[in-house]
Amino acid sequence: MIEIQNVTKQFGDVTALNHVSAQIDEGCIFGLVGTNGAGKSTLLRVAAGVLKPEEGSVKVDGTPVWEEPQAKGKICFLADTGWFFPNASANTMRDYYAIVYPEFDRARFDELIGKFDLDPKRKLSGFSKGMRKQVAVLLGLCANTKYLFCDETFDGLDPVMRQAVKSLFASELLNRKFTPVIASHSLREIEDICDHVGLLHKGGVLFAKDLDEMKLGIHKLQCVLRSEQYEEELLSELTVLQHEKRGTLLTIVARGEREAITAKVQEKEPLFFELLPLTLEEIFISETEVAGYDIKNLIF
Amino acid sequence: MTSRISFFKLTINEWKKLGWLTALQALLFAMVIPLRLLLPLALEKKVKARSIIDVLCENVGFDKTLTTVTIVAMGILCALAVFSYLHSRKRLDFYYSLGLRREALFLVKYTAGTLTFVIPFLANQALAVLVGALYGVMSATVVQEMASASLLGILFFLTSYSAAAVAVLLTGKTLTSVLAIGTLSVYLPMVWLVVCGCQQIFLPTLLPDGVTYLGGAYRLYLTSRRLMLERSSPWIMILAWSPDGAAVRQGLTGMWPDLGSICLFLVLPAAMTALCLALCRVRKTEAAGKALAFAWTEGLIKIMLAVPAALFVGMAVYEELDSVAWEICFVAAFGALGCVIMEFIYRWDIRQALAHKWHIAVTLALSLAIFLLFRLDLAGINTYLPEKEELAAMSVRRSYSDFCYYDDEGKRTKNEQDILRLLETDKVDLIYPLAEDGVRNVQESNFDGYYVSLNVEYRLKSGRMVFRSYTVNSDLYKKAQRELMKDEEYRKRYYPILNWDDERLEQIEDIWVLLPQELWEMFAQENSADSSDGKAGVTSYDEKMTDGLTTEIKTAADHPDISGELAEDVMDGQDSEMESDSDTGQDAETDGWEYSEWEYAEYSASGVMTGMTLSEEAGRRLIRAYQEDLAESDGLLTDVGSEGSMSIEWKRGLNDPYNVDRYLLRKDFTRTMEVLREAYAEGTMNEKDMRG
């Protein structure tokens, strides 16, 4: 478990993190989202032991991470500005990772690099941005560390590769203690990967919750009712966050228990009714509104 | 987990990544060590064992400037290359996220960088030994010396490398690292030059080392000043290091360094590496990309660089314009400009060049305060003249007499202040007018007639001692000196030669006389007239002299006797007299350089001086005659008809390393001249190669 306790980090006059506290449980895929400059990279760098916070601390399994090799050894950090040695190939990096990450799985790396159709002997400087990100992710996965911090790592991956990486993460989660933390400025990039999400804004964490928990309290439904009067009654009876009507099709995002919402709609004897899966964006709208923020202006 | 990271494996991996650096150094050291040795050996057709050793001495082993310079340069290059990760955020994100402490990572890098030097350097040293062996020179001594030289070379590298690493850690960019290395190298000597320059230009009466005796504090000051100049930076220490200056013993191919040198260069890199590790701990990751790693150093460094620069400009403007108003303007302008340039280097943004205005304000305040302190003599150093009633004693001495003074223990007194203390007299009334004239002259700068440069000591009744250097009317000085010399005890103190007894004369190693060529020729003619056989030996001796033993003395610095001391004096800042003399235009009389007087002496119109050594017996006769002549004269050696000099070299160790006394000769020293003529006639004199 990673405990971020009251962390403050300043760069000169700029406060990048302002008393941030959060907890990342083991075994989840944690998404860290926020706008550019929200402090995502800084938080990951502090958590990885790269930066020393002015205040607060980050503990990995109860051990402070700053200058503590044992705690840092449990983390593999893939920075947004991923760096490889000059003239290095995937094999060169593999050899280095094998030294600095004693649990590094060479055989798995060789296998995966083949599956991803990457030439292990070719210079990485000749790879595309996306290919370099693939190598970085494979190195991080094969480092076999308990925690993997990925800063904007998925932003350059195409949907196929993202799906492949997602599968790899799922596999890792099944096979060993593995907790990836993925930072991104786009909800859409990580919504199909993460099960826990934290939202950073202006150096502070707005919230960090389980996606499923958030989904339990908010629902999106589409229905066709018999009259406009029914529609007005339904809208007034539900805690509506958002609604839209196209023709006779009414779409509503409402807060509340699934059963209660369904019952309210059924009372109006709809001609058509179904509950739809919510996007991460829609969930965030509601949650940040609760926190008092107009999130639409922040991240979309 | 982390403890399983292998330091050895990581170091080797890092070293492999620095392959280009290893290759570069291998190539450079191959050219500087074995190839430089091999070429002269290969080109020489008939090489004897002895000459091979000579070639070895010249090209490998200790104190080879080219090798040392290459080592120093490689130390700097390696530090810049190896620790460049500290200047890159990308690389720091990578390295600092590893399960390693920063200090451990630094040591890994440090060791890898060291290997890039040690391996090619040792390989090339070994190749040099092999080259010697191929040409038939192989002995345990050669191998031992090469091994010792290799050890010292490694220590030099580590010193340079560690010092450059400190500079890299203190900065956040490669450019500022290079600038920091340059600044650290020469900052203290440059500041010292500026301070000395200000003293010499604006405070000409301040006798160098002119601090009062404070229970030996001033000796400490002298020592610390020399240490500061020679040890002002690790790189200067390496380049200034020479086995000749240390206690050495002769090896087969050269000199051996003493243990102290080795210990010094062991301690220095160790201390700097410890400093690096401490800096690693406190240096923030976000320092990468900034000009300086520690923000608090920005203002300090800016001011420390801008103030001396402004003072230097102030001195230059004084020399050209001599206008206080303009000098203040230029000092202020260049102080501010220095700050602006530094701020630009920090930010690399011209729009922020005027940021931190308080830095500029502090720089201007300090620059102007220090400059005006010197320029306007706000401390009243030039005009200092105590009341006569306050004085317990005074002493006076012309600068740069070449004979030595000795303390109660018989050791040579090297410092002017010490000498003045030895010459103290309570006849204040005789010396005080000289001081008054000196103070008047420094204020008015209105010279009329001949002037001499004098050093004066005031000993106040309070116990305080003050030293000054004045330009004083020559006639006034002569009058005072003649009066002082009437006191036999004072004369003996002033001229230590008058106290030399037989026991002391036993310690003489060699005596040689330097006279104008015309005087030697006159001796030859007189001897020819006295001799019926024509003095064939003397004639041939003259031929020898004219064949190549004649030495033309053009400047004081050419003189082998004085050059060493002169160099020391110049270091002490005592060459200000040359400038004041040129101002007055009284070269022969006022500058205290006895050599220039020779050019005006009756027999030295040609300026050609010839040196001759005397036999031991003739030398003693000469000194005895000189003692009598000097005792009976008016006691002025430097102004009346000086014809040349006699130099007495003492046996090694007596006054080492300044083991030569030089006394001027006068044509009216009849006994002395007679002894010289006799010795010349007897053929007991031999040529002295004055070219040293």
Short mmCIF file of N, CA and C in Angstrom, two decimals, chain A residues 9-11 41 45 48-51 54 66-70 72-75 77 79-83 85 93 95-97 99-103, chain B residues 1-6 9-10 13-14 17 88-103 105 109 281 283-286 290:
data_model
loop_
_atom_site.label_atom_id
_atom_site.label_comp_id
_atom_site.label_asym_id
_atom_site.label_seq_id
_atom_site.Cartn_x
_atom_site.Cartn_y
_atom_site.Cartn_z
N LYS A 9 4.86 20.05 -2.33
CA LYS A 9 6.09 20.19 -3.12
C LYS A 9 6.05 21.52 -3.85
N GLN A 10 7.12 22.28 -3.68
CA GLN A 10 7.19 23.59 -4.34
C GLN A 10 8.38 23.65 -5.28
N PHE A 11 8.18 24.33 -6.41
CA PHE A 11 9.28 24.64 -7.31
C PHE A 11 9.40 26.16 -7.33
N SER A 41 2.59 14.41 -12.54
CA SER A 41 3.98 13.96 -12.66
C SER A 41 4.75 14.22 -11.38
N ARG A 45 6.63 11.53 -9.16
CA ARG A 45 8.07 11.67 -8.91
C ARG A 45 8.36 11.69 -7.41
N ALA A 48 7.90 8.17 -6.24
CA ALA A 48 8.98 7.28 -6.68
C ALA A 48 10.31 7.59 -5.99
N GLY A 49 10.32 8.63 -5.17
CA GLY A 49 11.55 8.97 -4.46
C GLY A 49 12.49 9.82 -5.29
N VAL A 50 12.00 10.36 -6.39
CA VAL A 50 12.85 11.22 -7.23
C VAL A 50 12.93 12.62 -6.62
N LEU A 51 11.80 13.10 -6.16
CA LEU A 51 11.74 14.44 -5.57
C LEU A 51 11.51 14.32 -4.07
N GLU A 54 8.65 19.09 0.35
CA GLU A 54 8.96 20.05 1.41
C GLU A 54 8.25 19.66 2.71
N TRP A 66 11.63 8.16 0.51
CA TRP A 66 12.75 9.08 0.24
C TRP A 66 14.07 8.49 0.73
N GLU A 67 14.96 8.29 -0.22
CA GLU A 67 16.30 7.79 0.04
C GLU A 67 16.30 6.49 0.84
N GLU A 68 15.28 5.70 0.59
CA GLU A 68 15.21 4.41 1.25
C GLU A 68 15.23 3.33 0.17
N PRO A 69 16.38 2.77 -0.09
CA PRO A 69 16.51 1.84 -1.21
C PRO A 69 15.52 0.68 -1.15
N GLN A 70 15.24 0.22 0.06
CA GLN A 70 14.34 -0.93 0.17
C GLN A 70 12.94 -0.59 -0.34
N LYS A 72 12.25 2.05 -2.37
CA LYS A 72 12.36 2.42 -3.78
C LYS A 72 12.50 1.19 -4.67
N GLY A 73 13.10 0.16 -4.12
CA GLY A 73 13.29 -1.07 -4.90
C GLY A 73 11.99 -1.76 -5.26
N LYS A 74 10.91 -1.36 -4.58
CA LYS A 74 9.61 -1.96 -4.88
C LYS A 74 8.88 -1.23 -5.99
N ILE A 75 9.52 -0.16 -6.46
CA ILE A 75 8.85 0.70 -7.45
C ILE A 75 9.67 0.74 -8.73
N PHE A 77 9.59 3.21 -11.99
CA PHE A 77 8.98 4.48 -12.43
C PHE A 77 9.28 4.70 -13.91
N ALA A 79 8.93 7.41 -16.46
CA ALA A 79 8.63 8.84 -16.52
C ALA A 79 8.01 9.21 -17.86
N ASP A 80 7.33 10.36 -17.86
CA ASP A 80 6.69 10.81 -19.11
C ASP A 80 7.74 11.07 -20.18
N THR A 81 8.88 11.60 -19.74
CA THR A 81 9.96 11.85 -20.70
C THR A 81 10.91 10.66 -20.66
N GLY A 82 10.38 9.51 -20.96
CA GLY A 82 11.15 8.28 -20.86
C GLY A 82 12.55 8.41 -21.45
N TRP A 83 13.51 7.91 -20.72
CA TRP A 83 14.89 8.09 -21.15
C TRP A 83 15.59 6.74 -21.30
N PHE A 85 19.47 4.99 -22.58
CA PHE A 85 20.86 5.35 -22.79
C PHE A 85 21.10 5.68 -24.27
N MET A 93 19.01 -2.09 -22.72
CA MET A 93 18.22 -1.63 -21.58
C MET A 93 17.82 -2.82 -20.70
N ASP A 95 19.54 -5.47 -20.18
CA ASP A 95 20.70 -5.84 -19.36
C ASP A 95 20.87 -4.89 -18.18
N TYR A 96 20.63 -3.61 -18.44
CA TYR A 96 20.79 -2.65 -17.35
C TYR A 96 19.69 -2.85 -16.30
N TYR A 97 18.46 -3.02 -16.78
CA TYR A 97 17.35 -3.25 -15.84
C TYR A 97 17.59 -4.52 -15.02
N ILE A 99 20.28 -5.47 -13.89
CA ILE A 99 21.21 -5.16 -12.79
C ILE A 99 20.50 -4.36 -11.71
N VAL A 100 19.74 -3.34 -12.13
CA VAL A 100 19.16 -2.44 -11.13
C VAL A 100 17.83 -2.95 -10.56
N TYR A 101 17.22 -3.90 -11.25
CA TYR A 101 16.01 -4.56 -10.70
C TYR A 101 16.31 -6.05 -10.62
N PRO A 102 16.76 -6.47 -9.46
CA PRO A 102 17.24 -7.85 -9.33
C PRO A 102 16.20 -8.91 -9.72
N GLU A 103 14.91 -8.58 -9.64
CA GLU A 103 13.89 -9.55 -9.99
C GLU A 103 13.53 -9.51 -11.48
N MET B 1 15.74 -6.34 -1.42
CA MET B 1 15.69 -6.18 -2.87
C MET B 1 16.85 -5.33 -3.35
N THR B 2 16.89 -4.11 -2.81
CA THR B 2 17.86 -3.17 -3.30
C THR B 2 19.28 -3.57 -2.97
N SER B 3 19.40 -4.18 -1.79
CA SER B 3 20.74 -4.57 -1.38
C SER B 3 21.34 -5.57 -2.35
N ARG B 4 20.50 -6.12 -3.17
CA ARG B 4 21.01 -7.10 -4.13
C ARG B 4 21.54 -6.46 -5.39
N ILE B 5 21.35 -5.19 -5.50
CA ILE B 5 21.95 -4.52 -6.66
C ILE B 5 23.46 -4.57 -6.50
N SER B 6 24.11 -5.10 -7.48
CA SER B 6 25.55 -5.30 -7.39
C SER B 6 26.28 -4.03 -7.77
N LYS B 9 28.73 -4.87 -10.61
CA LYS B 9 28.11 -5.03 -11.93
C LYS B 9 27.65 -3.69 -12.49
N LEU B 10 27.09 -2.88 -11.60
CA LEU B 10 26.59 -1.58 -12.04
C LEU B 10 27.74 -0.69 -12.49
N ASN B 13 29.00 -1.84 -15.81
CA ASN B 13 28.05 -1.45 -16.85
C ASN B 13 28.18 0.02 -17.19
N GLU B 14 28.30 0.86 -16.15
CA GLU B 14 28.47 2.30 -16.39
C GLU B 14 29.78 2.57 -17.13
N LYS B 17 29.53 1.93 -20.73
CA LYS B 17 28.80 2.98 -21.45
C LYS B 17 29.69 4.19 -21.72
N SER B 88 20.40 16.74 -16.11
CA SER B 88 19.30 16.33 -16.98
C SER B 88 18.14 15.79 -16.15
N ARG B 89 16.99 16.41 -16.31
CA ARG B 89 15.83 15.95 -15.55
C ARG B 89 15.45 14.53 -15.96
N LYS B 90 15.53 14.27 -17.27
CA LYS B 90 15.16 12.93 -17.75
C LYS B 90 16.01 11.86 -17.08
N ARG B 91 17.32 12.14 -17.08
CA ARG B 91 18.21 11.13 -16.52
C ARG B 91 18.07 11.02 -15.01
N LEU B 92 17.81 12.15 -14.35
CA LEU B 92 17.62 12.08 -12.90
C LEU B 92 16.35 11.32 -12.56
N ASP B 93 15.29 11.51 -13.37
CA ASP B 93 14.06 10.74 -13.14
C ASP B 93 14.35 9.25 -13.21
N PHE B 94 15.21 8.91 -14.14
CA PHE B 94 15.55 7.50 -14.32
C PHE B 94 16.43 6.99 -13.17
N TYR B 95 17.54 7.69 -12.95
CA TYR B 95 18.52 7.18 -11.98
C TYR B 95 18.00 7.28 -10.54
N TYR B 96 17.35 8.40 -10.22
CA TYR B 96 16.94 8.58 -8.83
C TYR B 96 15.74 7.74 -8.45
N SER B 97 15.09 7.14 -9.45
CA SER B 97 13.98 6.24 -9.09
C SER B 97 14.48 4.82 -8.82
N LEU B 98 15.75 4.59 -9.10
CA LEU B 98 16.30 3.25 -8.85
C LEU B 98 16.46 3.03 -7.35
N GLY B 99 16.52 1.78 -6.99
CA GLY B 99 16.65 1.43 -5.58
C GLY B 99 18.05 1.65 -5.05
N LEU B 100 18.53 2.86 -5.20
CA LEU B 100 19.88 3.22 -4.76
C LEU B 100 19.82 4.56 -4.06
N ARG B 101 20.68 4.73 -3.08
CA ARG B 101 20.86 6.06 -2.52
C ARG B 101 21.61 6.91 -3.54
N ARG B 102 21.38 8.22 -3.46
CA ARG B 102 22.07 9.10 -4.39
C ARG B 102 23.58 9.00 -4.25
N GLU B 103 24.03 8.88 -3.01
CA GLU B 103 25.47 8.79 -2.78
C GLU B 103 26.03 7.52 -3.42
N LEU B 105 24.79 5.95 -6.01
CA LEU B 105 24.79 6.16 -7.45
C LEU B 105 25.99 7.03 -7.85
N LYS B 109 29.08 6.02 -10.39
CA LYS B 109 29.49 6.85 -11.52
C LYS B 109 30.95 7.29 -11.36
N ARG B 281 23.67 14.68 -1.18
CA ARG B 281 22.59 14.49 -0.21
C ARG B 281 21.66 15.70 -0.18
N ARG B 283 21.61 18.26 -2.53
CA ARG B 283 21.28 18.84 -3.84
C ARG B 283 19.89 18.36 -4.27
N LYS B 284 19.05 19.32 -4.66
CA LYS B 284 17.70 18.94 -5.06
C LYS B 284 17.69 18.42 -6.49
N THR B 285 16.78 17.50 -6.75
CA THR B 285 16.65 16.94 -8.09
C THR B 285 16.29 18.03 -9.09
N GLU B 286 15.45 18.97 -8.64
CA GLU B 286 14.99 20.00 -9.57
C GLU B 286 16.07 21.01 -9.91
N LYS B 290 18.98 24.24 -14.06
CA LYS B 290 19.19 25.60 -13.56
C LYS B 290 20.69 25.91 -13.64
#
